[in-house]
PDB file of C-alpha atoms and ligand atoms in Angstrom:
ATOM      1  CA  UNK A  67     -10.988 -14.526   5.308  1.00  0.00           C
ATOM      2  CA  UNK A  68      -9.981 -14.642   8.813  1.00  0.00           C
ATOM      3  CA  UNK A  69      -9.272 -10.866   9.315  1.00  0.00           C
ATOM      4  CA  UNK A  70      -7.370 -10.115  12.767  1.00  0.00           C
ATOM      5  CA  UNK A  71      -5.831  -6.827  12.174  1.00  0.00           C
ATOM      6  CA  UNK A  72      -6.976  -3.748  10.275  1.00  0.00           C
ATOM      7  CA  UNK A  73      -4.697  -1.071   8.465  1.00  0.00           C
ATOM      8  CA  UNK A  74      -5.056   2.515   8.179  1.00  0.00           C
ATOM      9  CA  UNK A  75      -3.699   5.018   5.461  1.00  0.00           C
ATOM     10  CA  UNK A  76      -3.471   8.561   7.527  1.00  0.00           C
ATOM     11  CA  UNK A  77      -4.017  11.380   5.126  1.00  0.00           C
ATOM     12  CA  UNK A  78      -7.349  11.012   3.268  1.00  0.00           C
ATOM     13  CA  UNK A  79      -8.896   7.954   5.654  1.00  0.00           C
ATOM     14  CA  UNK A  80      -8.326   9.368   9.061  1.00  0.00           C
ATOM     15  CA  UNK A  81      -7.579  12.999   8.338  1.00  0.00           C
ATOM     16  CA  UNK A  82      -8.089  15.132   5.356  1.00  0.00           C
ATOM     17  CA  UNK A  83      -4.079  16.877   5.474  1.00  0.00           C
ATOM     18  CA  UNK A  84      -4.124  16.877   1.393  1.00  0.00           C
ATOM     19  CA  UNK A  85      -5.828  20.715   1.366  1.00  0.00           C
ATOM     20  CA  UNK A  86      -2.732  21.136   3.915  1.00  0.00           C
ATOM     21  CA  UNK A  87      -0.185  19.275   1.792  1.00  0.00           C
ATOM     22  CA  UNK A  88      -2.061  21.892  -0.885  1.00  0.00           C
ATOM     23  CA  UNK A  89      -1.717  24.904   0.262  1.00  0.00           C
ATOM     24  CA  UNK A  90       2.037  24.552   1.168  1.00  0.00           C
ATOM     25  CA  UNK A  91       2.604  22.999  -2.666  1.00  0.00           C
ATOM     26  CA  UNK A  92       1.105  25.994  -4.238  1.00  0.00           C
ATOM     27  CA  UNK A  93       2.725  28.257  -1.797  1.00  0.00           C
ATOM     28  CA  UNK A  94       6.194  26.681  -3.358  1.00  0.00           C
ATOM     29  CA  UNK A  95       4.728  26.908  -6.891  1.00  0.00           C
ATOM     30  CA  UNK A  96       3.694  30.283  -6.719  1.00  0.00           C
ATOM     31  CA  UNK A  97       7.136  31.485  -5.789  1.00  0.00           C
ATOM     32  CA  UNK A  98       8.622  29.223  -8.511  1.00  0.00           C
ATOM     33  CA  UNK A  99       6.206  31.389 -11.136  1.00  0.00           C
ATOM     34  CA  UNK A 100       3.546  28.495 -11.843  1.00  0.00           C
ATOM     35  CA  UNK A 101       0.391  27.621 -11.134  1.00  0.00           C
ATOM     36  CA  UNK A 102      -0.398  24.724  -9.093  1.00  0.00           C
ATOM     37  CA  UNK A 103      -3.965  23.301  -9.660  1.00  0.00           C
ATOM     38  CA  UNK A 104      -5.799  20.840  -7.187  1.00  0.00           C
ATOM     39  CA  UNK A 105      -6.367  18.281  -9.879  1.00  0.00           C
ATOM     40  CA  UNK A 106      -2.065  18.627  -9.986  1.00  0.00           C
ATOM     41  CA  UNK A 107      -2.775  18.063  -6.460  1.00  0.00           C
ATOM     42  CA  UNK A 108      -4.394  14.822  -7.111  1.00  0.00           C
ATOM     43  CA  UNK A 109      -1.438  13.157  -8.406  1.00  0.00           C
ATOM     44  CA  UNK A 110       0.472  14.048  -5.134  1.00  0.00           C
ATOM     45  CA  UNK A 111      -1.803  11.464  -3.426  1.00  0.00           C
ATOM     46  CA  UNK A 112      -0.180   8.878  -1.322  1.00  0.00           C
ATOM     47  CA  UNK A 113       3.254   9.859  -2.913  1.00  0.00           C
ATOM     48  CA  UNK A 114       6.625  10.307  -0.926  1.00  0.00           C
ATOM     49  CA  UNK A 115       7.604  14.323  -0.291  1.00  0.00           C
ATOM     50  CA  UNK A 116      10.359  14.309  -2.945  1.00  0.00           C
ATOM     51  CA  UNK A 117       8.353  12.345  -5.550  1.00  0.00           C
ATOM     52  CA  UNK A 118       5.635  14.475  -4.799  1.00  0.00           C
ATOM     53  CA  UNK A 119       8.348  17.718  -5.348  1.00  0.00           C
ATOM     54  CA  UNK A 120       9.478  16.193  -8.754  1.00  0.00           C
ATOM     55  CA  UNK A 121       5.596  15.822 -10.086  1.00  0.00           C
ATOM     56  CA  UNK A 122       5.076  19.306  -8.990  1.00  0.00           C
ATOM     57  CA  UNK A 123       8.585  20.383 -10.748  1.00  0.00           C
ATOM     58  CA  UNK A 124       7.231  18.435 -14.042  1.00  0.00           C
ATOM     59  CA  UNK A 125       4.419  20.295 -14.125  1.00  0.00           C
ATOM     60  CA  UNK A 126       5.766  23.687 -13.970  1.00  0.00           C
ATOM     61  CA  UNK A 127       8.492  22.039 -16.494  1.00  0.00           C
ATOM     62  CA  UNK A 128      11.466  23.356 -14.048  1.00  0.00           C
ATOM     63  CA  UNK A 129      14.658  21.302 -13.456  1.00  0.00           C
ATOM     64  CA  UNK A 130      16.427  21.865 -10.550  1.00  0.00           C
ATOM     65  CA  UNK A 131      19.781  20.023  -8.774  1.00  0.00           C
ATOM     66  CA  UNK A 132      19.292  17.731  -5.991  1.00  0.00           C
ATOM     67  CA  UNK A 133      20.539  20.375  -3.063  1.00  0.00           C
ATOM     68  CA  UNK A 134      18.045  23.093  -4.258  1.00  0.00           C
ATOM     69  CA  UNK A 135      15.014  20.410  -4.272  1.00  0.00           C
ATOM     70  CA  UNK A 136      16.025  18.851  -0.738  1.00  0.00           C
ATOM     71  CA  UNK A 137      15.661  22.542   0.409  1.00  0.00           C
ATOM     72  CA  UNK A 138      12.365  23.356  -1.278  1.00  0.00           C
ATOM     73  CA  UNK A 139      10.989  20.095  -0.044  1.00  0.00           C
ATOM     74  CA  UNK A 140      12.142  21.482   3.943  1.00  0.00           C
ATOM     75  CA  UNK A 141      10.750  24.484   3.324  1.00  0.00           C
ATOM     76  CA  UNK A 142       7.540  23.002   1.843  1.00  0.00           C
ATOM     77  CA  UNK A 143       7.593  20.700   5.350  1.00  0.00           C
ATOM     78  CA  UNK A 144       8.299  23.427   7.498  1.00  0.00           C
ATOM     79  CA  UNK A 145       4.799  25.317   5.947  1.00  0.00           C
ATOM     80  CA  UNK A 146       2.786  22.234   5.931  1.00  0.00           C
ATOM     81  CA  UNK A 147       3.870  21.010   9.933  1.00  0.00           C
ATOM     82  CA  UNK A 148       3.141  24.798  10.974  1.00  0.00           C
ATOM     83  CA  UNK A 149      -0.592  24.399   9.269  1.00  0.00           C
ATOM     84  CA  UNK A 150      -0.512  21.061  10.710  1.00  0.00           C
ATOM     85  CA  UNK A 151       0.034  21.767  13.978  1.00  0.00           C
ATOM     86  CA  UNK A 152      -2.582  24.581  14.858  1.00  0.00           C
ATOM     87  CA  UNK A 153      -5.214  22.029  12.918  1.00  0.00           C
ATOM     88  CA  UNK A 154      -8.021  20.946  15.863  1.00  0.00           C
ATOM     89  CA  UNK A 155      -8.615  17.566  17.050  1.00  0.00           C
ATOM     90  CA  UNK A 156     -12.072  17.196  16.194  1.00  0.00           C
ATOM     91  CA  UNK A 157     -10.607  17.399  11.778  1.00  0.00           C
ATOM     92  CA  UNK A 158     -10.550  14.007  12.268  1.00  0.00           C
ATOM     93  CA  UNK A 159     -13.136  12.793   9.201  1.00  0.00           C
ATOM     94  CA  UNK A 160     -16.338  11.602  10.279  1.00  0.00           C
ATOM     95  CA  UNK A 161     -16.734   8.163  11.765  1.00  0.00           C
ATOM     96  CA  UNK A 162     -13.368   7.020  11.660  1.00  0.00           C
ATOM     97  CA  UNK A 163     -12.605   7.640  15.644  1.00  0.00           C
ATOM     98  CA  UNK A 164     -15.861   5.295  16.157  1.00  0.00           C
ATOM     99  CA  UNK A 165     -14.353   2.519  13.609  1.00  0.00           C
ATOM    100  CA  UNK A 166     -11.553   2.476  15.264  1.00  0.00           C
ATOM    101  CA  UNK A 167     -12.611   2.434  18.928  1.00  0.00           C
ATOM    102  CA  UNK A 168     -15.353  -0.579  17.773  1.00  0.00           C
ATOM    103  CA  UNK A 169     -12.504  -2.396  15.976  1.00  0.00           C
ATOM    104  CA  UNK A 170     -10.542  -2.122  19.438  1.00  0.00           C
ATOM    105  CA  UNK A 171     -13.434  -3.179  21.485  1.00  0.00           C
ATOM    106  CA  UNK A 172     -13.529  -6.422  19.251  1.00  0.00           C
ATOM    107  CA  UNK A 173     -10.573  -7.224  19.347  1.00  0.00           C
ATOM    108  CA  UNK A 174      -8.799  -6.321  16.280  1.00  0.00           C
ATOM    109  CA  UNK A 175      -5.152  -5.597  16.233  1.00  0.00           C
ATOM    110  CA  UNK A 176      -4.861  -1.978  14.749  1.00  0.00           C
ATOM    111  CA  UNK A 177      -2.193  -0.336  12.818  1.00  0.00           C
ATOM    112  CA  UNK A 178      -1.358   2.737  10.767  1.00  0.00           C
ATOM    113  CA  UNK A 179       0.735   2.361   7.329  1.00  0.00           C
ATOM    114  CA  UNK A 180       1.638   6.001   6.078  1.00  0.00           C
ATOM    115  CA  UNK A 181       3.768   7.433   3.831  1.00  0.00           C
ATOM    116  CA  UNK A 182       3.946  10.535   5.943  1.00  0.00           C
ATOM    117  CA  UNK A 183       7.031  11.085   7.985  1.00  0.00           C
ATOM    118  CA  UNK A 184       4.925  13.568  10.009  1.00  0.00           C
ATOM    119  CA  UNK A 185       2.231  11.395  11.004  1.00  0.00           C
ATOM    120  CA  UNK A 186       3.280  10.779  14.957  1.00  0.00           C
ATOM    121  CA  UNK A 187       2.914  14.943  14.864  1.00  0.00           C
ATOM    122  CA  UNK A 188      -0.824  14.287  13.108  1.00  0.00           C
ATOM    123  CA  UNK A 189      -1.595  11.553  15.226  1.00  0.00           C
ATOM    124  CA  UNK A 190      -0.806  13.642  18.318  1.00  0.00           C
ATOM    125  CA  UNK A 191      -2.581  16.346  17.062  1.00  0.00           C
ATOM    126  CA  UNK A 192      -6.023  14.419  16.657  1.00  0.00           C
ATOM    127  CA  UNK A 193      -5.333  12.669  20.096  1.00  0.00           C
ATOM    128  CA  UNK A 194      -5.601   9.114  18.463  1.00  0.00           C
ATOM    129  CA  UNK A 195      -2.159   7.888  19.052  1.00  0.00           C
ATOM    130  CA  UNK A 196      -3.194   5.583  21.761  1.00  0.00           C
ATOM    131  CA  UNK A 197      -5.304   3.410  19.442  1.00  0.00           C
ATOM    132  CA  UNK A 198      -2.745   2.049  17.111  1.00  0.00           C
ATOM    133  CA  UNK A 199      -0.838  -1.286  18.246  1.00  0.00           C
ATOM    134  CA  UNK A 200       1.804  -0.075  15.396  1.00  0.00           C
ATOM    135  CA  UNK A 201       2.310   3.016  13.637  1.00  0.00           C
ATOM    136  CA  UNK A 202       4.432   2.568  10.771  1.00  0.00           C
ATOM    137  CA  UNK A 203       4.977   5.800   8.989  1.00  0.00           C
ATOM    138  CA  UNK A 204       7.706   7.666   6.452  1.00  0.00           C
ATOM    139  CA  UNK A 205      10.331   7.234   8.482  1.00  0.00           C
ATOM    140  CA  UNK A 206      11.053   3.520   9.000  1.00  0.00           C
ATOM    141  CA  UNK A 207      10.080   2.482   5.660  1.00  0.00           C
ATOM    142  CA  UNK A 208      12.952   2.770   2.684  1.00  0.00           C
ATOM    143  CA  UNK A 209      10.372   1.871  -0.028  1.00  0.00           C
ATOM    144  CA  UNK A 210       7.174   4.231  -1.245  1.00  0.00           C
ATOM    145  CA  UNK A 211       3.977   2.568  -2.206  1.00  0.00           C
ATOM    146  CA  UNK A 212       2.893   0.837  -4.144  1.00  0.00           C
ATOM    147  CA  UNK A 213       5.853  -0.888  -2.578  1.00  0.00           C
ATOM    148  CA  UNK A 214       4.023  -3.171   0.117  1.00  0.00           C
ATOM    149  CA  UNK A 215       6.589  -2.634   2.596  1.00  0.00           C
ATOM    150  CA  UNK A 216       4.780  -0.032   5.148  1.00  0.00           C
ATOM    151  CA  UNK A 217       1.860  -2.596   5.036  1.00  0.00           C
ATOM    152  CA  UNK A 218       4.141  -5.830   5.652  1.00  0.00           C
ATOM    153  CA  UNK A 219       5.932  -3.861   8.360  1.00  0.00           C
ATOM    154  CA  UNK A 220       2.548  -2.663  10.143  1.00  0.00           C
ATOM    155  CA  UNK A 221       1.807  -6.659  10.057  1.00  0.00           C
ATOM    156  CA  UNK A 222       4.949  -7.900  11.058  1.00  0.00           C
ATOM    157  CA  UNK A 223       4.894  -5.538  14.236  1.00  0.00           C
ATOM    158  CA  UNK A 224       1.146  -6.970  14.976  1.00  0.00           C
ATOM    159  CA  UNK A 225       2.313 -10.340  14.166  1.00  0.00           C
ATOM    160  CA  UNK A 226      -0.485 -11.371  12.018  1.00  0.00           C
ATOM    161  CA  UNK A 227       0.037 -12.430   8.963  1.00  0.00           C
ATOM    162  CA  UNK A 228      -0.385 -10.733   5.218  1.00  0.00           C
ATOM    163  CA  UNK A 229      -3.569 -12.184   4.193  1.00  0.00           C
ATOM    164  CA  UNK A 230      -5.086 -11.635   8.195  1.00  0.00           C
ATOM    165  CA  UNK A 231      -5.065  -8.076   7.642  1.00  0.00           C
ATOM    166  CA  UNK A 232      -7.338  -5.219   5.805  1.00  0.00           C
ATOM    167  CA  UNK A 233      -5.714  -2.074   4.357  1.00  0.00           C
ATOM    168  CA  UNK A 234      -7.968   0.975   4.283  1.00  0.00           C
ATOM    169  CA  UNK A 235      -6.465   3.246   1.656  1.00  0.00           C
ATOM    170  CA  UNK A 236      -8.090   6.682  -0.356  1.00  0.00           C
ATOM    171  CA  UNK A 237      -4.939   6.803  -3.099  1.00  0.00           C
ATOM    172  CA  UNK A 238      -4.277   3.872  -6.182  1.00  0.00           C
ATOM    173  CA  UNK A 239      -0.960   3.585  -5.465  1.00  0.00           C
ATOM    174  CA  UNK A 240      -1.840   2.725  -1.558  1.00  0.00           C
ATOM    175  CA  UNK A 241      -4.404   0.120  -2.906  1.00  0.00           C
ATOM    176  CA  UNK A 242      -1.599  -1.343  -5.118  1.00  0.00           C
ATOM    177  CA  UNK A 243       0.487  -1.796  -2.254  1.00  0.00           C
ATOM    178  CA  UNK A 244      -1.933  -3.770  -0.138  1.00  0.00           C
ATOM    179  CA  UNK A 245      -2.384  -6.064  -3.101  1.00  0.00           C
ATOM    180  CA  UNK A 246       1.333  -6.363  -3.359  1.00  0.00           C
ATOM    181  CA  UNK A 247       1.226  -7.182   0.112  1.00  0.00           C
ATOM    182  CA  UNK A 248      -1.738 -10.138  -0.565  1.00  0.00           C
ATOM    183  CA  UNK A 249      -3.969  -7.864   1.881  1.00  0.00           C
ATOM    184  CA  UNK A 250      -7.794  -7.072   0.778  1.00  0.00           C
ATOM    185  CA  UNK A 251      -7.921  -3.841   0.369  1.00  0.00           C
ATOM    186  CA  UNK A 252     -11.019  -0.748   1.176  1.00  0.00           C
ATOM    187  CA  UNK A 253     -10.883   1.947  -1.059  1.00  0.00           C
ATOM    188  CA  UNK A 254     -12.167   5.345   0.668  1.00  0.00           C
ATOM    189  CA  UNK A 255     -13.309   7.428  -1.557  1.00  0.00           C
ATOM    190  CA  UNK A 256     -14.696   6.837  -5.599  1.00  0.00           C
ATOM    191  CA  UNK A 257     -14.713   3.346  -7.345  1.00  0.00           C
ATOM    192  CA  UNK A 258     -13.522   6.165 -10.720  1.00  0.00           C
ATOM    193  CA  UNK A 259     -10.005   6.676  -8.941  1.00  0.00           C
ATOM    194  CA  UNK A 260      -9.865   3.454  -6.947  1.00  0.00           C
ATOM    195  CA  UNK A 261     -10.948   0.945  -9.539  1.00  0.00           C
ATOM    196  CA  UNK A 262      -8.672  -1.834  -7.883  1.00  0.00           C
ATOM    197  CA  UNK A 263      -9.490  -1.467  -4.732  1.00  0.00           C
ATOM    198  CA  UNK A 264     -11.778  -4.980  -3.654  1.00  0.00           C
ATOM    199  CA  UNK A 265     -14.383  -2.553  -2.173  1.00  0.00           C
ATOM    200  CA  UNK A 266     -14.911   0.987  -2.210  1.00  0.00           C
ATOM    201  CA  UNK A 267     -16.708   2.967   0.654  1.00  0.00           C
ATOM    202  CA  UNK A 268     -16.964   6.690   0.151  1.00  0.00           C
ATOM    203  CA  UNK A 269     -15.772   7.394   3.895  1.00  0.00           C
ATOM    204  CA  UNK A 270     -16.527   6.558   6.874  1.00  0.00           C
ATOM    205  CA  UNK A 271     -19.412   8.197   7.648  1.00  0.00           C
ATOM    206  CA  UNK A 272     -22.713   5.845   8.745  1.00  0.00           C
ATOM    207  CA  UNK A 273     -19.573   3.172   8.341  1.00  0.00           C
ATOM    208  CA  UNK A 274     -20.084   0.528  11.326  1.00  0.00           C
ATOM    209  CA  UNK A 275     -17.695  -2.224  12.480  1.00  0.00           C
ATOM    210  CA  UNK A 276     -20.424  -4.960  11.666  1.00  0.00           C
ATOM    211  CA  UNK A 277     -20.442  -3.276   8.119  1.00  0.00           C
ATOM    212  CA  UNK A 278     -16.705  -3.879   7.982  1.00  0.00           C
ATOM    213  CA  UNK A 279     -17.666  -7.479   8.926  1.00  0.00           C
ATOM    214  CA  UNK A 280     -20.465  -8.278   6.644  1.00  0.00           C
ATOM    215  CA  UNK A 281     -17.682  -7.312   3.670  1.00  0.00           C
ATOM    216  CA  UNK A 282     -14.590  -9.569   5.082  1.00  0.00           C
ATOM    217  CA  UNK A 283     -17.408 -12.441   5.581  1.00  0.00           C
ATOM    218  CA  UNK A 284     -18.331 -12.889   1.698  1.00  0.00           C
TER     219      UNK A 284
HETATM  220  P1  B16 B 386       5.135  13.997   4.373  1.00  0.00           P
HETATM  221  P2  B16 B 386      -0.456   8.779   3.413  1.00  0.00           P
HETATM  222  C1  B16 B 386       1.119  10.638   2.270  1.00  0.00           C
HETATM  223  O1  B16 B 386       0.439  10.124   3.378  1.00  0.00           O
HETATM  224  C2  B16 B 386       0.312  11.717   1.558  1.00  0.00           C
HETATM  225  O2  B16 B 386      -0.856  11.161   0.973  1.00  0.00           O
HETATM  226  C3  B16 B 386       1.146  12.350   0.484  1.00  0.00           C
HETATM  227  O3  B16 B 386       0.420  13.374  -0.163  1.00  0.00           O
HETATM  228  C4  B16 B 386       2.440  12.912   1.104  1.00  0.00           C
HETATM  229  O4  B16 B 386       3.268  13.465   0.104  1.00  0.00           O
HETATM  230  C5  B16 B 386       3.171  11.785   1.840  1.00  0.00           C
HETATM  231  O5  B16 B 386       2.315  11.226   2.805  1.00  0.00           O
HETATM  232  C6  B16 B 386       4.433  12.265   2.506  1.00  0.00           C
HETATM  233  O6  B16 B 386       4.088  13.130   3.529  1.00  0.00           O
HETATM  234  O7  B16 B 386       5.642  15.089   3.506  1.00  0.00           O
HETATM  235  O8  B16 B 386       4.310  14.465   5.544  1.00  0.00           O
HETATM  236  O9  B16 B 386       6.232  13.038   4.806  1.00  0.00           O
HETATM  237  O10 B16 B 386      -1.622   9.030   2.512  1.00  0.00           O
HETATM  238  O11 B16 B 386       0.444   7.631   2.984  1.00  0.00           O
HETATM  239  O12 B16 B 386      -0.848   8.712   4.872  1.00  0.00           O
HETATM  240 MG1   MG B 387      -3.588   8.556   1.795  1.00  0.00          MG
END
């Protein structure tokens, strides 16, 4: 493999925003008269905001029209971006600002592939904007994973091609996408819930660039 660019997922490889994402769920559920649970919460993973509003309707078995969820889902936003924004730089998870400042220093193109339509506001938060060469996020894709299009996109703009690049992804349907795409794909987190991922790292913690390289050199 002759990897030139690397791809990050946002929430659950560079920042832990699901207990965020959480909170502002339940918050919705509770006033809806169900419980939420964090295992619910797992399935919320990776997903779009209004897929993620219709698993969380499922589960409390409520239907609602399309105008009432579009405004539940806003209000949902509005919570999460408030907890969002007073979060503190240094929640960035453990070793990731070193990966990425390594995989800079070598010369790796770097982008970020999210399904997160607020992830310039987390980005900016954590002061780690600069790094990226592309940031492709919620908002300029029209397809959810596992749909490979926010990974094809982050390639395009770093003009390398599919099978140059590395996706680094903690949810199954991220890891589906990068195959989709033809991209070797990291898991972060358990080889249980990311059993298709090509490798699985449990973070990246003690994670160092020539680790990255020993694994794309196999
Ligand atoms: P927002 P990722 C995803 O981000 C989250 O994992 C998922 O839980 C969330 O519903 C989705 O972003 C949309 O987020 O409501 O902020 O647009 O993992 O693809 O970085
Ligand atoms: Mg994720």
């Amino acid at each position: 493999m002759k990897i030139k660019a690397l791809i990050f997922d946002l929430d659950g490889v560079i920042v832990d925003t699901a207990k965020y994402h959480y909170l502002a769920w339940k918050e919705l559920a509770d006033e809806l008269g169900f419980f939420f649970s964090k295992t619910d919460n797992e399935k919320l993973k990776g997903v779009s905001r209004m897929r993620s509003l219709d698993i969380l309707l499922e589960v409390g078995k409520v239907e609602l029209e399309y105008d009432v969820k579009l405004q539940l889902a806003a209000k949902k936003n509005e919570r999460y971006v408030g907890m969002v924004k007073k979060m503190p730089a240094d929640e960035i998870l453990p070793g990731v600002l070193s990966v990425l400042k390594a995989a800079k220093e070598k010369g790796y193109k770097i982008a970020l592939g999210s399904a997160s339509k607020n992830a310039m506001t987390i980005l900016n938060q954590i002061n780690i904007s600069d790094l990226f060469d592309a940031i492709i996020d919620g908002n300029k894709v029209s397809n959810a994973k596992p749909d490979p299009e926010v990974f094809l996109m982050g390639a395009n703009e770093l003009n390398v091609k599919p099978q140059n690049c590395v996706v680094f992804e903690d949810a199954a349907a991220g890891v589906e996408a990068a195959h989709n795409g033809k991209m070797f794909c990291i898991g972060i987190g358990t080889k249980e819930n990311l059993a298709e991922a090509d490798i699985v790292i449990p973070s990246f913690e003690n994670f160092t660039i020539n680790d990255f390289e020993k694994i794309i050199s196999r």
